Short mmCIF file of C-alpha atoms in Angstrom, two decimals:
data_model
loop_
_atom_site.label_atom_id
_atom_site.label_comp_id
_atom_site.label_asym_id
_atom_site.label_seq_id
_atom_site.Cartn_x
_atom_site.Cartn_y
_atom_site.Cartn_z
CA MET A 1 -0.34 0.49 0.05
CA PRO A 2 1.14 3.60 -0.49
CA THR A 3 2.73 5.21 2.42
CA SER A 4 0.56 8.08 1.86
CA ALA A 5 -2.40 5.97 1.36
CA PHE A 6 -1.55 4.33 4.14
CA ASP A 7 -0.21 7.64 6.42
CA ALA A 8 -3.59 8.84 5.44
CA LEU A 9 -5.65 5.73 7.32
CA ALA A 10 -3.52 6.79 10.23
CA ASP A 11 -4.35 10.41 10.60
CA ARG A 12 -8.03 9.83 10.43
CA PHE A 13 -7.28 6.78 13.12
CA ALA A 14 -5.14 9.60 15.02
CA ARG A 15 -8.62 12.08 14.76
CA ILE A 16 -10.46 9.54 16.80
CA PRO A 17 -11.28 11.71 19.68
CA GLU A 18 -11.59 9.41 23.35
CA GLY A 19 -15.31 8.78 23.88
CA ALA A 20 -16.23 8.97 20.64
CA ASP A 21 -19.45 7.21 19.76
CA ALA A 22 -18.97 3.85 18.99
CA SER A 23 -20.00 4.20 15.52
CA ALA A 24 -16.52 6.09 14.87
CA TRP A 25 -14.85 2.75 14.97
CA THR A 26 -16.94 1.08 12.93
CA ASP A 27 -17.41 3.38 10.08
CA PHE A 28 -13.20 3.41 10.58
CA ASP A 29 -13.14 -0.60 10.14
CA GLU A 30 -15.39 0.10 6.92
CA ASP A 31 -13.07 2.55 5.48
CA VAL A 32 -10.17 0.88 5.75
CA ARG A 33 -11.00 -2.77 4.62
CA GLU A 34 -12.69 -0.51 2.03
CA ALA A 35 -9.81 2.15 0.78
CA LEU A 36 -7.05 -1.28 0.58
CA ARG A 37 -9.59 -3.86 -0.93
CA TRP A 38 -8.58 -3.68 -4.14
CA SER A 39 -4.88 -2.92 -3.79
CA ARG A 40 -3.02 -5.44 -5.73
CA SER A 41 -1.60 -7.71 -3.06
CA VAL A 42 -1.63 -7.31 0.60
CA PRO A 43 1.68 -6.67 1.88
CA PRO A 44 3.04 -10.06 4.13
CA VAL A 45 2.82 -9.35 7.59
CA HIS A 46 6.58 -8.79 8.22
CA THR A 47 6.31 -6.30 6.28
CA TRP A 48 3.31 -4.41 7.15
CA PHE A 49 4.02 -1.56 8.79
CA PRO A 50 6.08 1.15 7.79
CA GLY A 51 10.28 1.63 8.98
CA THR A 52 12.16 -0.88 10.22
CA PRO A 53 11.24 -4.75 10.49
CA GLY A 54 11.32 -6.21 14.40
CA ARG A 55 10.40 -2.84 14.54
CA ARG A 56 6.66 -2.50 17.35
CA PRO A 57 4.00 -0.22 15.45
CA THR A 58 2.57 2.55 16.60
CA ALA A 59 -0.37 2.96 18.26
CA ALA A 60 -1.73 4.21 13.98
CA GLU A 61 -0.66 1.74 11.96
CA THR A 62 -1.85 -1.04 14.37
CA ALA A 63 -5.58 0.18 13.82
CA VAL A 64 -4.70 -0.23 10.32
CA ALA A 65 -3.60 -3.03 10.24
CA LEU A 66 -6.23 -4.23 12.54
CA CYS A 67 -9.26 -3.57 10.14
CA GLY A 68 -6.43 -4.61 7.23
CA PRO A 69 -8.52 -7.11 4.12
CA ASP A 70 -5.69 -9.67 5.02
CA GLY A 71 -6.67 -12.07 8.06
CA ARG A 72 -3.00 -13.02 8.89
CA THR A 73 -2.71 -9.30 9.46
CA ARG A 74 -5.66 -9.31 11.48
CA GLU A 75 -4.07 -12.19 13.69
CA ALA A 76 -0.96 -9.74 14.23
CA ALA A 77 -2.24 -6.30 14.83
CA LEU A 78 -3.91 -8.50 17.84
CA SER A 79 -0.46 -9.11 19.54
CA PHE A 80 0.32 -5.65 19.87
CA ALA A 81 -2.99 -4.22 20.49
CA GLY A 82 -3.13 -4.79 24.79
CA GLY A 83 -2.65 -2.65 26.95
CA SER A 84 -3.62 0.71 24.66
CA PRO A 85 -6.36 0.86 25.35
CA GLY A 86 -7.30 4.33 22.52
CA LEU A 87 -7.21 -0.32 20.54
CA LEU A 88 -9.30 -1.56 22.09
CA PRO A 89 -13.16 -0.46 20.83
CA LEU A 90 -10.91 -2.30 17.79
CA VAL A 91 -10.41 -5.21 18.90
CA VAL A 92 -14.26 -5.20 20.19
CA VAL A 93 -14.77 -4.20 15.99
CA ARG A 94 -12.48 -8.31 15.59
CA CYS A 95 -14.77 -10.16 18.05
CA ALA A 96 -17.40 -10.79 15.22
CA ASP A 97 -14.35 -11.09 13.12
CA TRP A 98 -14.82 -13.02 10.05
CA ALA A 99 -12.12 -15.29 10.16
CA GLY A 100 -11.48 -17.91 13.38
CA PRO A 101 -8.89 -17.63 14.23
CA VAL A 102 -9.13 -13.74 14.18
CA ARG A 103 -12.24 -13.73 16.20
CA GLU A 104 -10.66 -16.12 19.26
CA ARG A 105 -7.63 -13.06 19.81
CA ALA A 106 -9.59 -11.22 19.79
CA ARG A 107 -11.49 -12.14 22.71
CA SER A 108 -8.50 -13.73 24.21
CA VAL A 109 -7.58 -10.07 24.18
CA LEU A 110 -9.91 -7.76 25.65
CA ARG A 111 -10.72 -10.76 28.23
CA ALA A 112 -7.08 -10.31 29.98
CA GLU A 113 -8.18 -6.36 30.25
CA LEU A 114 -11.06 -5.99 31.18
CA PRO A 115 -10.35 -5.86 34.58
CA GLY A 116 -8.22 -3.43 34.93
CA LEU A 117 -10.14 -0.72 32.13
CA PRO A 118 -11.09 3.05 34.19
CA PRO A 119 -15.35 2.90 33.70
CA GLY A 120 -15.63 4.97 31.62
CA ALA A 121 -13.16 3.19 28.70
CA PHE A 122 -15.37 -0.18 29.92
CA GLY A 123 -18.01 1.84 29.06
CA ASP A 124 -16.61 3.43 25.22
CA LEU A 125 -16.75 -0.11 24.66
CA LEU A 126 -19.39 -1.58 25.80
CA ALA A 127 -21.04 0.51 23.79
CA VAL A 128 -19.09 -1.08 20.54
CA ALA A 129 -20.69 -4.17 22.37
CA LEU A 130 -23.93 -2.99 21.33
CA LEU A 131 -23.60 -1.28 17.99
CA ILE A 132 -22.29 -4.60 16.74
CA ALA A 133 -24.49 -8.20 18.57
CA GLY A 134 -26.59 -7.35 15.51
CA ARG A 135 -24.16 -8.88 13.27
CA LEU A 136 -23.25 -12.35 12.40
CA ARG A 137 -20.84 -13.68 15.60
CA GLY A 138 -20.82 -9.81 16.55
CA ASP A 139 -22.47 -11.02 20.47
CA ALA A 140 -19.62 -12.73 22.03
CA ALA A 141 -17.81 -9.24 22.79
CA ARG A 142 -21.62 -7.90 24.04
CA THR A 143 -22.05 -11.14 26.22
CA LEU A 144 -18.42 -10.96 27.73
CA LEU A 145 -18.91 -7.38 28.67
CA THR A 146 -21.93 -7.83 29.59
CA GLY A 147 -20.71 -11.09 32.58
CA ALA A 148 -18.17 -8.55 33.21
CA LEU A 149 -20.61 -5.85 34.29
CA ARG A 150 -22.39 -8.05 36.10
CA GLU A 151 -19.11 -9.93 38.14
CA GLY A 152 -17.18 -6.26 38.03
CA PRO A 153 -17.46 -3.61 40.92
CA GLU A 154 -20.71 -1.76 41.73
CA SER A 155 -18.48 1.77 40.71
CA ARG A 156 -18.60 0.58 37.69
CA VAL A 157 -22.29 -0.09 37.04
CA ALA A 158 -22.45 2.81 39.15
CA ALA A 159 -20.67 4.98 36.96
CA LEU A 160 -22.65 3.93 34.14
CA LEU A 161 -25.40 5.10 35.16
CA GLY A 162 -25.35 8.30 33.61
CA HIS A 163 -24.29 7.13 30.86
CA GLY A 164 -25.21 8.66 26.84
CA ASP A 165 -25.60 5.45 25.09
CA ARG A 166 -28.90 4.61 26.22
CA GLY A 167 -28.05 0.87 25.42
CA ILE A 168 -25.64 1.40 28.48
CA ARG A 169 -27.13 3.05 30.23
CA ARG A 170 -30.73 0.40 30.38
CA LEU A 171 -28.24 -2.27 30.53
CA ALA A 172 -26.89 -0.80 34.30
CA HIS A 173 -30.01 0.05 35.22
CA ARG A 174 -30.88 -3.75 34.26
CA ILE A 175 -27.66 -5.66 36.17
CA GLY A 176 -28.42 -2.61 38.99
CA VAL A 177 -31.17 -4.02 40.19
CA GLU A 178 -30.47 -7.70 39.05
CA ARG A 179 -26.79 -6.71 41.73
CA GLY A 180 -29.50 -5.11 44.97
CA LEU A 181 -27.18 -1.40 44.41
CA LEU A 182 -30.23 0.69 44.44
CA SER A 183 -32.20 0.89 47.21
CA PRO A 184 -36.01 0.61 46.67
CA ALA A 185 -35.37 5.62 47.75
CA GLN A 186 -33.21 5.33 43.96
CA LEU A 187 -35.50 3.05 41.99
CA ALA A 188 -38.36 5.46 42.89
CA GLU A 189 -36.60 8.11 42.31
CA ILE A 190 -35.05 7.02 38.91
CA ALA A 191 -38.29 6.01 37.11
CA ALA A 192 -39.86 9.60 39.14
CA THR A 193 -37.75 11.64 37.57
CA ASP A 194 -35.15 9.22 34.27
CA PRO A 195 -36.63 10.58 31.01
CA ASP A 196 -36.19 7.02 29.72
CA ALA A 197 -39.86 4.65 29.54
CA VAL A 198 -37.46 1.46 29.16
CA VAL A 199 -36.12 2.48 32.85
CA GLN A 200 -39.01 4.15 34.42
CA ASP A 201 -40.79 0.87 33.62
CA LEU A 202 -37.89 -0.91 35.20
CA CYS A 203 -37.38 1.21 38.11
CA ALA A 204 -41.19 1.40 38.64
CA ASN A 205 -41.64 -2.43 38.95
CA ALA A 206 -38.27 -3.00 41.35
CA VAL A 207 -40.20 -0.21 43.58
CA LEU A 208 -43.84 -2.24 43.29
CA ALA A 209 -41.64 -5.64 44.07
CA THR A 210 -39.99 -3.78 47.65
CA VAL A 211 -43.17 -2.78 48.62
CA ARG A 212 -45.62 -5.15 51.65
CA ASP A 213 -46.66 -2.34 53.47
CA ALA A 214 -48.05 1.22 54.50
CA VAL A 215 -44.18 2.21 55.80
CA ASP A 216 -43.13 0.69 52.33
CA GLY A 217 -45.71 2.85 50.87
CA ALA A 218 -43.44 6.17 50.88
CA LEU A 219 -41.47 4.07 48.52
CA LEU A 220 -44.50 4.45 45.96
CA ASP A 221 -45.21 9.43 46.71
CA PRO A 222 -42.08 9.70 44.39
CA LEU A 223 -44.22 7.69 41.82
CA LEU A 224 -47.82 9.49 42.44
CA CYS A 225 -45.64 12.77 41.23
CA SER A 226 -44.13 11.53 38.45
CA ARG A 227 -44.46 13.47 35.30
CA GLN A 228 -44.84 10.78 33.43
CA GLY A 229 -48.03 8.06 33.37
CA ARG A 230 -46.85 4.77 33.48
CA VAL A 231 -45.09 5.51 36.16
CA ARG A 232 -47.72 7.03 37.83
CA ALA A 233 -49.96 3.87 36.70
CA ALA A 234 -47.39 1.62 38.74
CA GLY A 235 -47.36 4.23 41.55
CA VAL A 236 -51.52 3.31 41.48
CA THR A 237 -50.99 0.43 41.50
CA GLY A 238 -49.10 -0.46 44.23
CA LEU A 239 -51.46 1.72 46.28
CA ARG A 240 -53.59 -1.39 46.95
CA ARG A 241 -50.47 -3.30 48.09
CA ALA A 242 -49.16 -0.50 50.23
CA GLY A 243 -53.09 -0.35 51.71
CA ARG A 244 -53.61 2.83 50.81
CA ALA A 245 -56.13 1.71 47.59
CA ALA A 246 -58.19 4.71 49.23
CA GLU A 247 -55.64 7.26 47.74
CA ALA A 248 -56.52 5.94 44.35
CA GLU A 249 -59.49 7.78 44.15
CA PRO A 250 -58.65 11.23 42.91
CA PHE A 251 -56.53 9.23 39.65
CA LEU A 252 -59.72 8.22 38.76
CA TYR A 253 -59.64 11.44 36.17
CA ASP A 254 -55.49 10.93 35.84
CA ARG A 255 -54.74 12.51 32.37
CA SER A 256 -53.10 9.67 31.52
CA ALA A 257 -55.54 6.76 30.08
CA LEU A 258 -53.82 4.13 31.85
CA VAL A 259 -53.57 5.45 35.21
CA ARG A 260 -57.63 5.80 35.27
CA ALA A 261 -57.92 1.76 34.28
CA CYS A 262 -55.16 1.61 37.55
CA ALA A 263 -56.90 3.41 39.40
CA ARG A 264 -60.44 1.84 38.97
CA TRP A 265 -58.36 -1.64 38.58
CA VAL A 266 -57.28 -0.44 42.29
CA LEU A 267 -60.44 1.33 43.75
CA ARG A 268 -63.05 -2.54 42.67
CA GLN A 269 -60.55 -4.60 44.14
CA ALA A 270 -61.01 -2.29 47.91
CA GLY A 271 -64.47 -2.95 47.60
CA THR A 272 -65.46 0.16 45.80
CA GLU A 273 -66.78 0.59 42.45
CA PRO A 274 -65.96 3.41 40.27
CA LEU A 275 -68.89 4.62 38.15
CA PRO A 276 -70.57 6.71 41.10
CA LEU A 277 -67.52 8.23 41.26
CA TYR A 278 -67.64 9.41 37.92
CA ARG A 279 -71.72 9.78 37.77
CA ALA A 280 -71.15 12.62 40.60
CA VAL A 281 -68.60 14.58 39.44
CA CYS A 282 -69.93 14.69 36.07
CA ALA A 283 -73.24 15.58 37.70
CA ALA A 284 -71.45 18.22 40.14
CA GLY A 285 -69.43 19.80 36.82
CA ALA A 286 -72.58 19.64 34.12
CA GLY A 287 -75.56 21.22 36.81
CA ALA A 288 -73.63 23.36 38.91
CA GLY A 289 -72.98 27.50 39.30
CA ALA A 290 -69.17 28.66 38.16
CA GLY A 291 -67.31 28.48 40.80
CA THR A 292 -67.76 25.30 41.70
CA ALA A 293 -68.08 24.24 37.91
CA ALA A 294 -64.48 25.47 38.18
CA GLY A 295 -63.58 22.87 40.38
CA MET A 296 -64.06 19.19 38.63
CA PRO A 297 -61.21 17.03 36.95
CA ASP A 298 -60.65 17.99 33.18
CA ASP A 299 -60.79 14.50 32.52
CA ALA A 300 -63.87 12.68 34.43
CA PRO A 301 -66.42 12.71 31.16
CA LEU A 302 -63.47 10.97 29.80
CA GLY A 303 -62.84 8.08 32.49
CA LEU A 304 -67.08 7.81 33.00
CA ALA A 305 -66.99 7.14 29.28
CA GLU A 306 -64.49 4.37 30.05
CA CYS A 307 -66.44 2.85 32.34
CA GLY A 308 -70.42 4.11 31.80
CA ASP A 309 -73.57 3.32 29.90
CA ARG A 310 -74.14 4.14 26.82
CA ALA A 311 -77.77 4.87 27.36
CA VAL A 312 -77.52 6.14 30.69
CA ASP A 313 -74.23 8.65 30.78
CA VAL A 314 -74.27 9.86 27.68
CA PRO A 315 -76.21 13.37 27.84
CA ALA A 316 -73.93 14.19 31.92
CA LEU A 317 -71.91 14.48 28.38
CA TRP A 318 -73.39 16.48 25.79
CA THR A 319 -73.98 18.60 28.59
CA LEU A 320 -70.24 18.74 29.52
CA THR A 321 -69.75 20.08 25.83
CA GLY A 322 -70.81 23.10 26.82
CA HIS A 323 -68.47 23.22 29.87
CA GLU A 324 -66.52 26.94 30.79
CA ARG A 325 -63.54 24.88 30.72
CA PRO A 326 -61.53 23.65 27.60
CA ARG A 327 -60.36 20.62 28.54
CA VAL A 328 -63.60 19.36 30.32
CA ARG A 329 -65.76 20.49 27.01
CA ALA A 330 -62.62 17.98 24.84
CA SER A 331 -62.94 15.10 27.19
CA ALA A 332 -66.76 15.64 27.02
CA VAL A 333 -66.60 14.87 22.89
CA ALA A 334 -63.48 12.05 23.92
CA GLY A 335 -66.47 10.28 25.90
CA LEU A 336 -69.35 10.83 23.84
CA ARG A 337 -66.96 9.06 20.45
CA ARG A 338 -65.94 6.31 22.85
CA LEU A 339 -69.20 4.54 23.18
CA ASP A 340 -70.35 5.86 20.42
CA ALA A 341 -72.79 7.97 21.00
CA VAL A 342 -71.90 11.68 18.73
CA ARG A 343 -74.31 13.16 16.26
CA VAL A 344 -73.66 15.57 13.88
CA ASP A 345 -75.54 19.05 14.19
CA PRO A 346 -74.63 19.72 17.67
CA LEU A 347 -70.82 18.51 17.31
CA VAL A 348 -70.85 21.00 14.12
CA PRO A 349 -70.17 24.45 16.67
CA LEU A 350 -67.89 22.99 18.64
CA LEU A 351 -65.74 23.23 15.11
CA ASP A 352 -65.78 27.13 16.20
CA ASP A 353 -64.14 26.74 19.27
CA GLY A 354 -61.37 29.08 20.90
CA SER A 355 -59.71 25.73 21.90
CA ALA A 356 -57.44 23.93 19.35
CA ARG A 357 -57.70 21.25 22.01
CA VAL A 358 -62.09 21.18 21.63
CA VAL A 359 -61.24 21.71 18.16
CA ARG A 360 -59.45 18.62 17.60
CA GLU A 361 -61.26 16.57 19.42
CA ALA A 362 -64.42 18.33 17.10
CA VAL A 363 -63.02 16.84 13.53
CA THR A 364 -61.76 13.44 14.68
CA ALA A 365 -65.32 12.97 16.00
CA LEU A 366 -66.98 13.96 13.37
CA LEU A 367 -64.07 12.39 10.58
CA PRO A 368 -66.16 8.90 9.85
CA TRP A 369 -69.62 11.92 9.01
CA ALA A 370 -67.29 14.45 7.28
CA ASP A 371 -70.01 14.36 4.24
CA ARG A 372 -72.38 15.09 6.31
CA ILE A 373 -71.57 17.82 7.26
CA PRO A 374 -72.39 21.28 4.07
CA ALA A 375 -68.90 21.03 1.85
CA ASP A 376 -69.47 25.48 1.80
CA ALA A 377 -69.62 25.93 6.20
CA LEU A 378 -66.43 23.59 5.70
CA LEU A 379 -65.14 25.79 2.98
CA ARG A 380 -66.10 29.80 4.90
CA ARG A 381 -64.44 27.90 7.84
CA ALA A 382 -61.39 27.12 5.75
CA THR A 383 -60.59 30.11 3.92
CA ALA A 384 -62.30 32.65 6.57
CA GLY A 385 -61.68 31.39 10.71
CA PRO A 386 -60.53 32.84 12.46
CA ALA A 387 -57.45 31.12 14.29
CA PRO A 388 -55.55 28.95 12.54
CA HIS A 389 -56.54 25.36 14.81
CA VAL A 390 -60.47 26.33 12.86
CA ARG A 391 -58.93 26.26 9.78
CA LYS A 392 -56.98 23.88 10.57
CA GLY A 393 -59.89 21.32 11.60
CA ALA A 394 -61.54 22.23 8.67
CA LEU A 395 -59.24 21.30 5.53
CA ARG A 396 -58.81 17.77 8.11
CA LEU A 397 -62.74 17.59 7.37
CA LEU A 398 -63.16 18.63 3.73
CA ALA A 399 -59.61 15.99 3.32
CA GLU A 400 -61.86 13.47 4.24
CA THR A 401 -64.70 14.03 1.07
CA GLY A 402 -61.60 15.43 -1.33
CA GLY A 403 -64.14 17.35 -3.78
CA ALA A 404 -64.13 21.26 -5.51
CA ALA A 405 -64.02 22.32 -1.79
CA PHE A 406 -61.45 20.42 -0.68
CA ARG A 407 -59.55 21.80 -3.26
CA GLU A 408 -60.06 25.13 -3.62
CA ALA A 409 -58.81 25.59 0.27
CA ALA A 410 -56.24 24.32 -0.34
CA ARG A 411 -55.74 26.17 -2.82
CA VAL A 412 -57.08 29.75 -0.57
CA LEU A 413 -54.60 28.04 2.38
CA ALA A 414 -51.12 27.54 0.75
CA ASP A 415 -51.15 31.39 1.83
CA ASP A 416 -52.23 31.02 5.54
CA PRO A 417 -49.84 33.36 7.21
CA ASP A 418 -49.49 30.77 9.94
CA PRO A 419 -46.55 28.22 8.86
CA LYS A 420 -47.81 24.94 9.78
CA LEU A 421 -51.18 25.72 7.69
CA ARG A 422 -49.65 26.92 4.84
CA ALA A 423 -47.11 23.48 5.33
CA LEU A 424 -49.75 21.11 5.53
CA ALA A 425 -52.25 23.12 2.54
CA ARG A 426 -49.06 22.56 0.01
CA ARG A 427 -48.51 19.11 0.34
CA ALA A 428 -52.12 18.17 0.36
CA THR A 429 -52.28 20.60 -3.16
CA GLY A 430 -48.86 18.41 -4.09
CA ALA A 431 -47.21 22.24 -3.99
#
């Protein structure tokens, strides 16, 4: 290989920063092989590295050799990879090599290096192993590193809990739970605050496994206060085991359908039927004055529909479509749709509602009956509606039936002042 080409590849290796993304190493491996693939011959092992035969190659020279197209060269280069942390990501890649002797040598080198690796370097290798795990023969490195994480020092697991790679963080939390390295209080805090749904579920379930009585039940409080619906649902489920089932009642009106369902289950297990509670709250909201109605839970109408009776509960939902608060109106419309109680004429006025949330729910409910709404009325809303959400809702309904009114609305809205609506209209016209 010409020295200039070798130097270019060596320089490429030198520019890979410490802690680089795992794909930087797999990309380097592929690029070296591509650069060497069409060489007329591959230099013999003893002449592969520039300079005096017999000298120890530099890290950059070894890196290029580790990725070359000749299996004997890759295997020989592995002899120089031990003790060089910067080369170990490529050793992980070689653990999935197509050549058996290279694979075995790479795994032996990696196995020998793992005990003394600091957590940061270990995390970098694990990221590469997770990236190549889907390849043929690629699972060996992941198995090796995962085993070292399970059996290694606690500090290694703790350091990886906050790793930037999502797969590593998930694995570290899973092993931390398996090894009992995280206290119930820590698990509750992680479940309540971590942005990853997989980590949330893992830690929330681990908390539930520790709850046995009211004393342990204090661990549920962070879960119940979480912004994530899945975590709140886990907390609500744990209330029964903690002997706090009555505290599930406020969660009947949670914004998350999963949380509402869990609350209903917990109350039923404790002997309380949730349907009368829903009916009482909705009846009070529908018949009370403005001050009392303001205290009504926003999602109570939808909760009523989820467990209610069409013949009994539809009138209250229709009344609540006129509630003073937009979220309650939207919830009532969603409840009507769930109970298959939508009627076109009473819902059409909600297409002009000042709340985008209410208009979205009304449009969703009316889509199956879009052809029953006069096209000229929808065209008027689409082209002269006072708010973007009104114009957008009318356009969605017109698109359901197509025709001249839809084409005219899309043409006019292609120049709408609202950028999102303008883009939507232009997509509809193919512009």
